[in-house]
Tab-separated table of C-alpha atoms in Angstrom:
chain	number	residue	atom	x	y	z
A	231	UNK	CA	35.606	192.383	130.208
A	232	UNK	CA	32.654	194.684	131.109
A	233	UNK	CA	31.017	192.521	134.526
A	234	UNK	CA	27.052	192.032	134.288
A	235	UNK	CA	27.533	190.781	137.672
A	236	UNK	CA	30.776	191.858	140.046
A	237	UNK	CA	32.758	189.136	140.946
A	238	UNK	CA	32.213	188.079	144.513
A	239	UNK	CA	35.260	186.608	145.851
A	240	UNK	CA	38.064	188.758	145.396
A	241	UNK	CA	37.316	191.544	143.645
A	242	UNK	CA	40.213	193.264	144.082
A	243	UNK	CA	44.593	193.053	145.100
A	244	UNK	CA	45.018	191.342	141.860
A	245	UNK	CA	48.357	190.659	140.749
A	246	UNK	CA	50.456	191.330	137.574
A	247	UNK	CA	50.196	187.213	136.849
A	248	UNK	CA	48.738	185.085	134.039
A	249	UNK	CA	47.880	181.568	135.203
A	250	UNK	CA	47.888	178.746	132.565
A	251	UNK	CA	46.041	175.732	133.956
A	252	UNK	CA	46.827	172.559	131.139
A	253	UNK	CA	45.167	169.461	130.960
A	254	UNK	CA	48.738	167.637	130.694
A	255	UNK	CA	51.634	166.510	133.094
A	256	UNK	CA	55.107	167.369	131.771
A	257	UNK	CA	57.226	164.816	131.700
A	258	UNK	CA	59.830	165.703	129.011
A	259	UNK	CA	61.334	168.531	127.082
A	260	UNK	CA	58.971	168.710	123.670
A	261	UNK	CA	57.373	171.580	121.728
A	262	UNK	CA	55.083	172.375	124.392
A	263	UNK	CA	57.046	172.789	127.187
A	264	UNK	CA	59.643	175.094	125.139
A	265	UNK	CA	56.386	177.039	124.489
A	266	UNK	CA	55.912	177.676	128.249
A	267	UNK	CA	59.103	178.442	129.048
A	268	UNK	CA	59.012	181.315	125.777
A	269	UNK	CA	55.635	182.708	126.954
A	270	UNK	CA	57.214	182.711	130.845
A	271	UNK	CA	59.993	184.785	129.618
A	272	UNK	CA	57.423	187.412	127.557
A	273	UNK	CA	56.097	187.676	130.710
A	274	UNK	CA	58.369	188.410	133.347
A	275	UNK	CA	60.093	190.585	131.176
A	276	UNK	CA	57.052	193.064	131.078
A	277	UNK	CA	56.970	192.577	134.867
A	278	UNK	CA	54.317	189.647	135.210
A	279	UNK	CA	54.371	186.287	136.993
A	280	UNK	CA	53.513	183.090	135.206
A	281	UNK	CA	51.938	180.488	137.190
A	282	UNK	CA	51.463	176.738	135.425
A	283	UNK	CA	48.923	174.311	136.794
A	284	UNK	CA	49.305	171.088	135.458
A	285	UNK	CA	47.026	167.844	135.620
A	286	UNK	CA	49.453	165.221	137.220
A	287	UNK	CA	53.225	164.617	138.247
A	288	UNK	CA	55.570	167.657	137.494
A	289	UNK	CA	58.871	166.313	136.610
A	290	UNK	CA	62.040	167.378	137.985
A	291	UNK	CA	63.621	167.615	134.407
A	292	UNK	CA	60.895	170.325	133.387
A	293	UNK	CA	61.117	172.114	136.636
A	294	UNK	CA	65.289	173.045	136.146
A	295	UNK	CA	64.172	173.574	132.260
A	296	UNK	CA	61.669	176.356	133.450
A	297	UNK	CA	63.101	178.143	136.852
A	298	UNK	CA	63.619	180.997	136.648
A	299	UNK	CA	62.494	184.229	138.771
A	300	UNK	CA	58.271	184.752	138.388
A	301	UNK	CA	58.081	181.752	137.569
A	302	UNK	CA	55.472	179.322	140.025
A	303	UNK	CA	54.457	175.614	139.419
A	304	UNK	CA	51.422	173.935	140.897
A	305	UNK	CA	49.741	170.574	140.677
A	306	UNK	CA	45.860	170.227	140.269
A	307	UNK	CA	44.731	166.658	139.476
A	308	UNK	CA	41.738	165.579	138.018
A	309	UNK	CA	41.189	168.715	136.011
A	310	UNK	CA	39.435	167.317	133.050
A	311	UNK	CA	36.907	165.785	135.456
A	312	UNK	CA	36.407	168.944	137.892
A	313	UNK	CA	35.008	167.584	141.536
A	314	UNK	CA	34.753	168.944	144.919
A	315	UNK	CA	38.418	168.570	145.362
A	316	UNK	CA	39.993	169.528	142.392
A	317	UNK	CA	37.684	172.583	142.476
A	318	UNK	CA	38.548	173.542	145.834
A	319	UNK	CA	42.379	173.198	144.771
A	320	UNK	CA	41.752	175.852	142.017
A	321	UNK	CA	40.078	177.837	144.065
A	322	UNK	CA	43.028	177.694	146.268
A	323	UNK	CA	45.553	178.542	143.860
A	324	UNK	CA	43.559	181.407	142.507
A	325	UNK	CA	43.073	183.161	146.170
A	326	UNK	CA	46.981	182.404	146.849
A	327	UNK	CA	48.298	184.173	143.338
A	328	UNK	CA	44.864	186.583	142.110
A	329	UNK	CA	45.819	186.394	138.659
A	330	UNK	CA	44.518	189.441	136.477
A	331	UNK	CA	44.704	186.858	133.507
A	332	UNK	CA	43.698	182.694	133.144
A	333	UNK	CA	43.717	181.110	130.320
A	334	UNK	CA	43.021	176.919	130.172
A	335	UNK	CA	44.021	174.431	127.690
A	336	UNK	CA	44.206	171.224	126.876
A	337	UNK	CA	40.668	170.486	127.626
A	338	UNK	CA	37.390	171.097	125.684
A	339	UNK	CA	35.683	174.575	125.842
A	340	UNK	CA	32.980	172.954	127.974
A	341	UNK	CA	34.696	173.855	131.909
A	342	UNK	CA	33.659	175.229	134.678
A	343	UNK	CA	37.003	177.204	134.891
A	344	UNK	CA	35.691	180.191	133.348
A	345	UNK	CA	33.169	180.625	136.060
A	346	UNK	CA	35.748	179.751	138.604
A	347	UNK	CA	38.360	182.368	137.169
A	348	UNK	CA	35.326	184.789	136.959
A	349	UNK	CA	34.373	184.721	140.763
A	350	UNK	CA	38.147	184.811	141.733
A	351	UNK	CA	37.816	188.464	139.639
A	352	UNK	CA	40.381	187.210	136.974
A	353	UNK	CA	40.352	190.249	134.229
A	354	UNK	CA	40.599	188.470	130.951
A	355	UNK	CA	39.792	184.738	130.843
A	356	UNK	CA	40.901	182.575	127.879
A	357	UNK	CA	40.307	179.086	126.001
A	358	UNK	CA	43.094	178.122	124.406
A	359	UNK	CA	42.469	175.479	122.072
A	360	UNK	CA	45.501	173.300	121.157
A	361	UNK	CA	43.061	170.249	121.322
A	362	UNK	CA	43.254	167.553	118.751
A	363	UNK	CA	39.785	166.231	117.274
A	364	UNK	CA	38.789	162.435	117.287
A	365	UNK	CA	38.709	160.369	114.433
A	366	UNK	CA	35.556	160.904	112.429
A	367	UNK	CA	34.981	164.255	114.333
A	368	UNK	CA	33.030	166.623	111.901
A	369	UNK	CA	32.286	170.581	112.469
A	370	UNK	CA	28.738	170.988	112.727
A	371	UNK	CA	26.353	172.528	115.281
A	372	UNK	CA	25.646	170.525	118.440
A	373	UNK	CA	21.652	170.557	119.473
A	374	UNK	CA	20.046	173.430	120.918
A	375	UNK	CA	20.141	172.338	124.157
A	376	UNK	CA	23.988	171.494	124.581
A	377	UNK	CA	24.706	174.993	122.763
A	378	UNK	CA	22.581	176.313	125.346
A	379	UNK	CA	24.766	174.751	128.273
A	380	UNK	CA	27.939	175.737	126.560
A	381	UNK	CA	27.196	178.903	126.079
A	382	UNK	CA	26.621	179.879	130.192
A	383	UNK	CA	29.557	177.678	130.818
A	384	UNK	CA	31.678	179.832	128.294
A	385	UNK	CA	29.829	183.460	128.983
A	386	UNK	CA	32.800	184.751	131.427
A	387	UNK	CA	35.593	184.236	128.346
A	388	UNK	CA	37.410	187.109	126.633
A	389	UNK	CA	38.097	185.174	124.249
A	390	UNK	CA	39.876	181.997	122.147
A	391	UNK	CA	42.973	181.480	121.295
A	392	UNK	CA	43.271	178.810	118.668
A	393	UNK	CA	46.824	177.433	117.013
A	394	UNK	CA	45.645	176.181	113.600
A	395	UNK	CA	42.449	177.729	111.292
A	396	UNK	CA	41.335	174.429	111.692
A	397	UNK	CA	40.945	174.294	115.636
A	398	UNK	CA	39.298	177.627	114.844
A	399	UNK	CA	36.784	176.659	112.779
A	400	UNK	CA	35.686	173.515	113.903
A	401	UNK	CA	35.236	175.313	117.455
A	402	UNK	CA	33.079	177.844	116.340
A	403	UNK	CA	31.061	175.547	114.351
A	404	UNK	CA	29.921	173.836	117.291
A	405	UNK	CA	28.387	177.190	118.617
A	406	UNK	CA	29.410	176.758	122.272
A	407	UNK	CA	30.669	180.175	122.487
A	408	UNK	CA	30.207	183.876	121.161
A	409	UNK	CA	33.163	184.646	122.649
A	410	UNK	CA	35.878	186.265	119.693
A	411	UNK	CA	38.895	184.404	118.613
A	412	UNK	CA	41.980	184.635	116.690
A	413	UNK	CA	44.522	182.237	115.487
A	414	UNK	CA	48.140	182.351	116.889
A	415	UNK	CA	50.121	179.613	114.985
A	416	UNK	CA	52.782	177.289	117.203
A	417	UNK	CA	56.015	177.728	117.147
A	418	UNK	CA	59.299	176.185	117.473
A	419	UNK	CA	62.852	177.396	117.606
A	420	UNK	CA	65.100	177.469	114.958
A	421	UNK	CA	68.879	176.252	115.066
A	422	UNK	CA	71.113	174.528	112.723
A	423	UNK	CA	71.253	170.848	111.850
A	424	UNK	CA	74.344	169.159	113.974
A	425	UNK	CA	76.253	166.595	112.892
A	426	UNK	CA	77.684	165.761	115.852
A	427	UNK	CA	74.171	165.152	117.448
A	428	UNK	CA	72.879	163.348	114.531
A	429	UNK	CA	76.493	160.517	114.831
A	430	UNK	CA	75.797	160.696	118.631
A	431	UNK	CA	71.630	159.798	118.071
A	432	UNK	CA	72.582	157.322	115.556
A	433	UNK	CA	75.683	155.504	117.832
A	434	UNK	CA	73.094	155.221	121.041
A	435	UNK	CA	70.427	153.712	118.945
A	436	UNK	CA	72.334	151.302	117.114
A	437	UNK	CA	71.260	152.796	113.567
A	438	UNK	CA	73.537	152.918	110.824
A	439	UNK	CA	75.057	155.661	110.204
A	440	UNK	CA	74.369	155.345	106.221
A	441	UNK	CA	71.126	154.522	105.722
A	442	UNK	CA	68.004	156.494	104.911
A	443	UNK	CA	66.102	157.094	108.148
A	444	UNK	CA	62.102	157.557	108.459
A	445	UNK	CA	61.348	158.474	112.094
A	446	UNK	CA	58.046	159.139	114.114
A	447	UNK	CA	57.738	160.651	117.972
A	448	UNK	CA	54.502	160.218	118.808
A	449	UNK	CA	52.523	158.080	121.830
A	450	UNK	CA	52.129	154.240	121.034
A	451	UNK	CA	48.589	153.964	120.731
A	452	UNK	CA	46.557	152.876	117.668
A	453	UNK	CA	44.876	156.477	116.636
A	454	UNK	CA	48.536	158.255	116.045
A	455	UNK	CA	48.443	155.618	113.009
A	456	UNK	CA	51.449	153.353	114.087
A	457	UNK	CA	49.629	150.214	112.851
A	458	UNK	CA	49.894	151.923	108.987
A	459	UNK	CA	53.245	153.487	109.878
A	460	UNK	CA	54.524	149.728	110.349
A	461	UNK	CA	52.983	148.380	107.424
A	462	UNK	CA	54.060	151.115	105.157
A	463	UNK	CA	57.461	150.365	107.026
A	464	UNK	CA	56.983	146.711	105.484
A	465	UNK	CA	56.445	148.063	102.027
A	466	UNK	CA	59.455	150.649	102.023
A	467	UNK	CA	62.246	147.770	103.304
A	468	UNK	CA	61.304	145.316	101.018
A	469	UNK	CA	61.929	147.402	98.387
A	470	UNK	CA	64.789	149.922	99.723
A	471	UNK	CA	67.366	147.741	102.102
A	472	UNK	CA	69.037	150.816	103.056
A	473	UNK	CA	66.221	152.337	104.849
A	474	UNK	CA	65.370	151.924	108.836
A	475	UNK	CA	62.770	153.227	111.170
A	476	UNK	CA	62.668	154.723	114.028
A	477	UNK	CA	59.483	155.146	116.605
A	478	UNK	CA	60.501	157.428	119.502
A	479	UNK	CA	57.693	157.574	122.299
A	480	UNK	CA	55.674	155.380	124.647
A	481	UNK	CA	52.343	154.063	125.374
A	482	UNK	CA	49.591	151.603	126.366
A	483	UNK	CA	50.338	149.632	123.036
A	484	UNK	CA	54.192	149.625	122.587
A	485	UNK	CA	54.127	146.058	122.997
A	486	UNK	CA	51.530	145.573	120.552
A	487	UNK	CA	53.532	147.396	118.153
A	488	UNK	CA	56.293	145.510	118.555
A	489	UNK	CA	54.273	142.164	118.321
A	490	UNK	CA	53.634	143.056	115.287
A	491	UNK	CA	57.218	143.855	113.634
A	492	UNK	CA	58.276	140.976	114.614
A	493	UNK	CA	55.072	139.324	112.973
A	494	UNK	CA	55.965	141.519	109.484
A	495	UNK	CA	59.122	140.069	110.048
A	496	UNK	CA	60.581	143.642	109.807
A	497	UNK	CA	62.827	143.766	112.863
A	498	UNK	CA	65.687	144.131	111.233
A	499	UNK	CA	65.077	147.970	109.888
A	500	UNK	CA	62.534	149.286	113.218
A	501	UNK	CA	63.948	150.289	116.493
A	502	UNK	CA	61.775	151.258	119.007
A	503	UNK	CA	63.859	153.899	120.848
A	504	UNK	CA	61.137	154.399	123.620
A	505	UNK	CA	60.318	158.042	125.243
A	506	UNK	CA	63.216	160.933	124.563
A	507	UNK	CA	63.161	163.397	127.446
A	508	UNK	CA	64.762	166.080	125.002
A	509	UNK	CA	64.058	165.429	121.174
A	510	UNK	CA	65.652	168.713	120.291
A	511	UNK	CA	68.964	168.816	121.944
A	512	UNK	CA	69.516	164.879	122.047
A	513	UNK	CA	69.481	164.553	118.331
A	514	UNK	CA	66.121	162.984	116.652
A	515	UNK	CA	65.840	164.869	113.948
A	516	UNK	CA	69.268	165.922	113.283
A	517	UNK	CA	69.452	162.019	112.729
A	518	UNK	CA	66.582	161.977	110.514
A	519	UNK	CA	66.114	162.207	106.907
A	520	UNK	CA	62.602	161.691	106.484
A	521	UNK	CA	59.451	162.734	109.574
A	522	UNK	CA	56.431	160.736	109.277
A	523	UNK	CA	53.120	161.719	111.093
A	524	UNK	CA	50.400	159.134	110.070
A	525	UNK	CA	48.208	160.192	112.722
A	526	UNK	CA	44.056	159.193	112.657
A	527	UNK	CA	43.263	161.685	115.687
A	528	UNK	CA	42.664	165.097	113.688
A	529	UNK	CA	45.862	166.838	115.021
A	530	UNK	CA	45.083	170.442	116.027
A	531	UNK	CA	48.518	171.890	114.721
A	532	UNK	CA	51.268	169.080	115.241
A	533	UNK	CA	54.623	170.863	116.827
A	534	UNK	CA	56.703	167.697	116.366
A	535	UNK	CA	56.174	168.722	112.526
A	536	UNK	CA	57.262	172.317	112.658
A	537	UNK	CA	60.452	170.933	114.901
A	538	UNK	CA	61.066	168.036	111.742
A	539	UNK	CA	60.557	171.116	109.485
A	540	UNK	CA	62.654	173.858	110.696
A	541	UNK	CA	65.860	171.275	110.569
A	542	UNK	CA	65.360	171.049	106.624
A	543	UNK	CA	63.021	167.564	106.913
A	544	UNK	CA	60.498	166.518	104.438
A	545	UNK	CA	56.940	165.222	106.255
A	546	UNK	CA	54.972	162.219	105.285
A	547	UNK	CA	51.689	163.405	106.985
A	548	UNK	CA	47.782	162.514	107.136
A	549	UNK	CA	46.148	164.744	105.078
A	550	UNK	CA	44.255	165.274	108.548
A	551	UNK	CA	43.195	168.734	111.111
A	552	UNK	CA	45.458	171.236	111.310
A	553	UNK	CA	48.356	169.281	109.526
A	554	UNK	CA	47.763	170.340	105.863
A	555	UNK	CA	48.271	174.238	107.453
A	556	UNK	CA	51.860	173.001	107.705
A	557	UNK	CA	52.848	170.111	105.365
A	558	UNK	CA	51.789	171.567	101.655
A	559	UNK	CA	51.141	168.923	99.545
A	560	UNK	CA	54.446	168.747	96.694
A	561	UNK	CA	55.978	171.503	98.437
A	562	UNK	CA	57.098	170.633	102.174
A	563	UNK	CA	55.963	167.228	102.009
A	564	UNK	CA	53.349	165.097	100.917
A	565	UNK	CA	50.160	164.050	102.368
A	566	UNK	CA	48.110	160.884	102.355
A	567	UNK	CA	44.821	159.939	103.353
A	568	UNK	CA	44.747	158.455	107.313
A	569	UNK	CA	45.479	154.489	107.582
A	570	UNK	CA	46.778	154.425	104.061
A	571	UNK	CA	49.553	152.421	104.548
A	572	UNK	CA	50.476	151.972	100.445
A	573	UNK	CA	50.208	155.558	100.191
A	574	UNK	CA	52.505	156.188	102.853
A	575	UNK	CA	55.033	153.988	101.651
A	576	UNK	CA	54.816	155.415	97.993
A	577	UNK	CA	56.119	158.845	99.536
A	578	UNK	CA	58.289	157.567	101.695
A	579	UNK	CA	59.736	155.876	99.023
A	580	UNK	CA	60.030	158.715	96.426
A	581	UNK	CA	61.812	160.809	99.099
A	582	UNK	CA	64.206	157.889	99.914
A	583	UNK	CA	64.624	157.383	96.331
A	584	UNK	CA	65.063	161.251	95.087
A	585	UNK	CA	67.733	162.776	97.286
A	586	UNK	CA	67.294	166.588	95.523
A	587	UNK	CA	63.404	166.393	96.017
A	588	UNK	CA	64.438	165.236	99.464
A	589	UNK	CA	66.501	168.323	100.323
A	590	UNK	CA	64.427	170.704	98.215
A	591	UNK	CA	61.108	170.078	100.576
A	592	UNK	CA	63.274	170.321	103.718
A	593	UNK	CA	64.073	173.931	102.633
A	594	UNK	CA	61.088	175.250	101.734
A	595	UNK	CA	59.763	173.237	105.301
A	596	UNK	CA	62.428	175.373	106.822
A	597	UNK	CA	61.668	178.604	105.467
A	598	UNK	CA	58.010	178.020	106.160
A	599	UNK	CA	59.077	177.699	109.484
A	600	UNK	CA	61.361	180.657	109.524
A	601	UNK	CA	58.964	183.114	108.415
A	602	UNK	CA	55.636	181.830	109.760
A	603	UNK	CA	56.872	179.538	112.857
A	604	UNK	CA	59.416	181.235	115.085
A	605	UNK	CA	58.734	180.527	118.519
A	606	UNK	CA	59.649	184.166	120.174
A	607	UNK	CA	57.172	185.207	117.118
A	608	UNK	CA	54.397	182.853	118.719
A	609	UNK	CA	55.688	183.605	122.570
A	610	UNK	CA	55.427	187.376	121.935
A	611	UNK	CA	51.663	187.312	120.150
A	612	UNK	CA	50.440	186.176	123.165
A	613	UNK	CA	52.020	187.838	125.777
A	614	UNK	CA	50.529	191.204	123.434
A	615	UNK	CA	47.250	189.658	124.062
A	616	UNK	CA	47.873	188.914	127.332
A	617	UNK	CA	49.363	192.492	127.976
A	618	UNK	CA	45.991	193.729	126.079
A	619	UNK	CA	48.311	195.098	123.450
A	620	UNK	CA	46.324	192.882	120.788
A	621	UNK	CA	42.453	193.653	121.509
A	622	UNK	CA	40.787	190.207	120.131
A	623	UNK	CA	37.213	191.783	120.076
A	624	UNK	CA	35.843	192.235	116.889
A	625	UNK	CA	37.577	189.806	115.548
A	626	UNK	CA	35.933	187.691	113.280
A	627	UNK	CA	34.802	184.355	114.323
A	628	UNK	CA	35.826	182.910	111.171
A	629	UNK	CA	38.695	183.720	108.808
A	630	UNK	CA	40.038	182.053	105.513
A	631	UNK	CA	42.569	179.189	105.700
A	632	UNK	CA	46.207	179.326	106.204
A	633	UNK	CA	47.603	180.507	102.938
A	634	UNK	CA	49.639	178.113	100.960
């Protein structure tokens, strides 16, 4: 970054460290916290620390998941709404590690972090948008004068780092930033189906062990499309006995939910399984047969969906976001339009109903993920750009879709 102004704070004794601060509190063992622990490994293998500030309670599962040497956790609430205090914490954090590189996520583009990272004398400052658009969101430029505001807010970033073409796109349309981009797809890691996992899942859940099963992990609440997902659930047992759902996750409106099975009279083939520290390793989708992601929020680049994929599943997905970069329409899955419950169930049921079209859309999911998906792939991209190995200058602020 060439400084119109020198930074005023600490302008020098910076550190070999890249600080992440994320607009989430980890509670569990998903897709994003594997990503962490891959990009804390790039690092401290070249040498660097890795410093994670998160936005709430850091729990003690995550903290044995991710220990290991150059590796530092911190706690800054109230990030998305920056006061006095939560300032003054970064602030604090940045004198006590001097980090050469920040990046934030989780949040919009719209932060006073780059400013703060600039006066702490950070080298290379980065947005990196994993963000999910609302419902009804649409890519178009916002008014002069908030393109105005966004743009001083944003003037100290190197640059963006987006996960899907869509996340991409959509944030350069609003026009907040000039700052160059590139697109570094998510990634997940690749193992073998067990069987052992998948009897194990099945036994502690009270499923059958023989019959077709449709699952979801995803927060209760009404935008990841659970309402549709229970209706289309409706549709599919009433026609297919030997089918049962499964909803793995928590939220606000879990008791809604489950108002209204029992109001669809569906109870007997949905089981509510609640949060699962540890999707991967405890067996979800080696007990699946079918992933479902009906979501209405405009997912940025869904990693529950490349974790269903790369163990051979078919997806049932909102033709929504980033998701049609990863589901291909008659080829890995299908996709439906949001809140379509009869639509949903139509798939759902074809897939139950045609066990070779079943297993033939897991594989190509899984090579899709093999070749395009690897987490160390994703984990090693950015540490390059991290490591200034990748320069993202020049790089165009637009490119063409994800290739089918």
């Amino acid at each position: 970054m060439h400084y119109l102004i020198s930074p005023v704070l600490f302008p020098s004794s910076k550190r070999k460290c890249v600080m992440y601060v994320l607009g989430l509190s980890p509670c569990r063992i998903g897709g994003m916290e594997r990503f962490l622990k891959a990009i804390s490994l790039e690092m401290t293998q070249s040498g660097w620390n890795c410093v994670f500030c998160f936005d709430g309670e850091i729990s003690d599962v995550f903290r044995e998941y991710i220990s290991q040497p150059g590796v530092y956790l911190e706690r800054v609430d109230s990030q998305g709404n920056l006061g006095f205090r939560a300032a003054f914490r970064l602030f604090s954090v940045l004198r006590k590690y001097r980090p050469s590189v920040f990046v934030y996520a989780f949040h919009g583009i719209m932060r006073c972090f780059p400013w703060i990272a600039y006066l702490n004398g950070c080298d290379s400052i980065y947005f990196n948008d994993h963000s999910s658009r609302a419902p009804g969101f649409v890519a178009r430029p916002l008014s002069s004068p908030k393109r105005a505001i966004g743009r001083l807010l944003t003037w100290p970033l190197t640059g963006t780092l987006s996960v899907s073409h869509f996340t991409k796109i959509s944030g350069h349309a609003l026009g907040l930033s000039k700052a160059p981009g590139i697109v570094i797809p998510n990634g997940v890691e690749a193992r073998e189906t067990s069987a052992e996992l998948s009897a194990a899942f099945r036994r502690e859940k009270h499923i059958p062990s023989d019959c077709t099963l449709i699952s979801l992990a995803a927060w209760m609440v009404p935008v990841k499309g659970i309402d549709a997902a229970l209706r289309a659930a409706q549709i599919v047992l009433n026609r297919s006995s030997n089918t049962h759902f499964l909803f793995a996750g928590d939220g606000t409106h879990l008791r809604s939910f489950q108002y209204t099975v029992t109001e669809l009279g569906i109870e007997h083939g949905v089981t509510f399984s609640g949060p699962i520290a540890n999707p991967m390793e405890q067996g979800l989708f080696d007990a699946t047969d079918i992933y479902m992601q009906p979501s209405l929020w405009q997912e940025a680049a869904p990693l529950a969906i490349l974790e269903a994929m790369s163990l051979g599943l078919p997806v049932v997905a909102s033709h929504i976001g980033g998701v049609p970069e990863l589901v291909i329409d008659g080829k890995t899955g299908f996709l439906v339009p949001p809140g379509d419950s009869n639509a949903l169930a139509e798939c759902i049921l074809r897939l139950t109903e045609d066990g070779d079209l079943r297993r033939s859309m897991g594989l190509q999911g899984k090579l899709m993920v093999q070749m395009r998906h690897q987490l160390h792939q994703t984990a090693s991209q950015y540490a390059a750009v991290f490591l200034r190995k990748i320069p993202i200058s020049g790089v165009p602020a637009v490119e063409q879709p994800y290739p089918a």
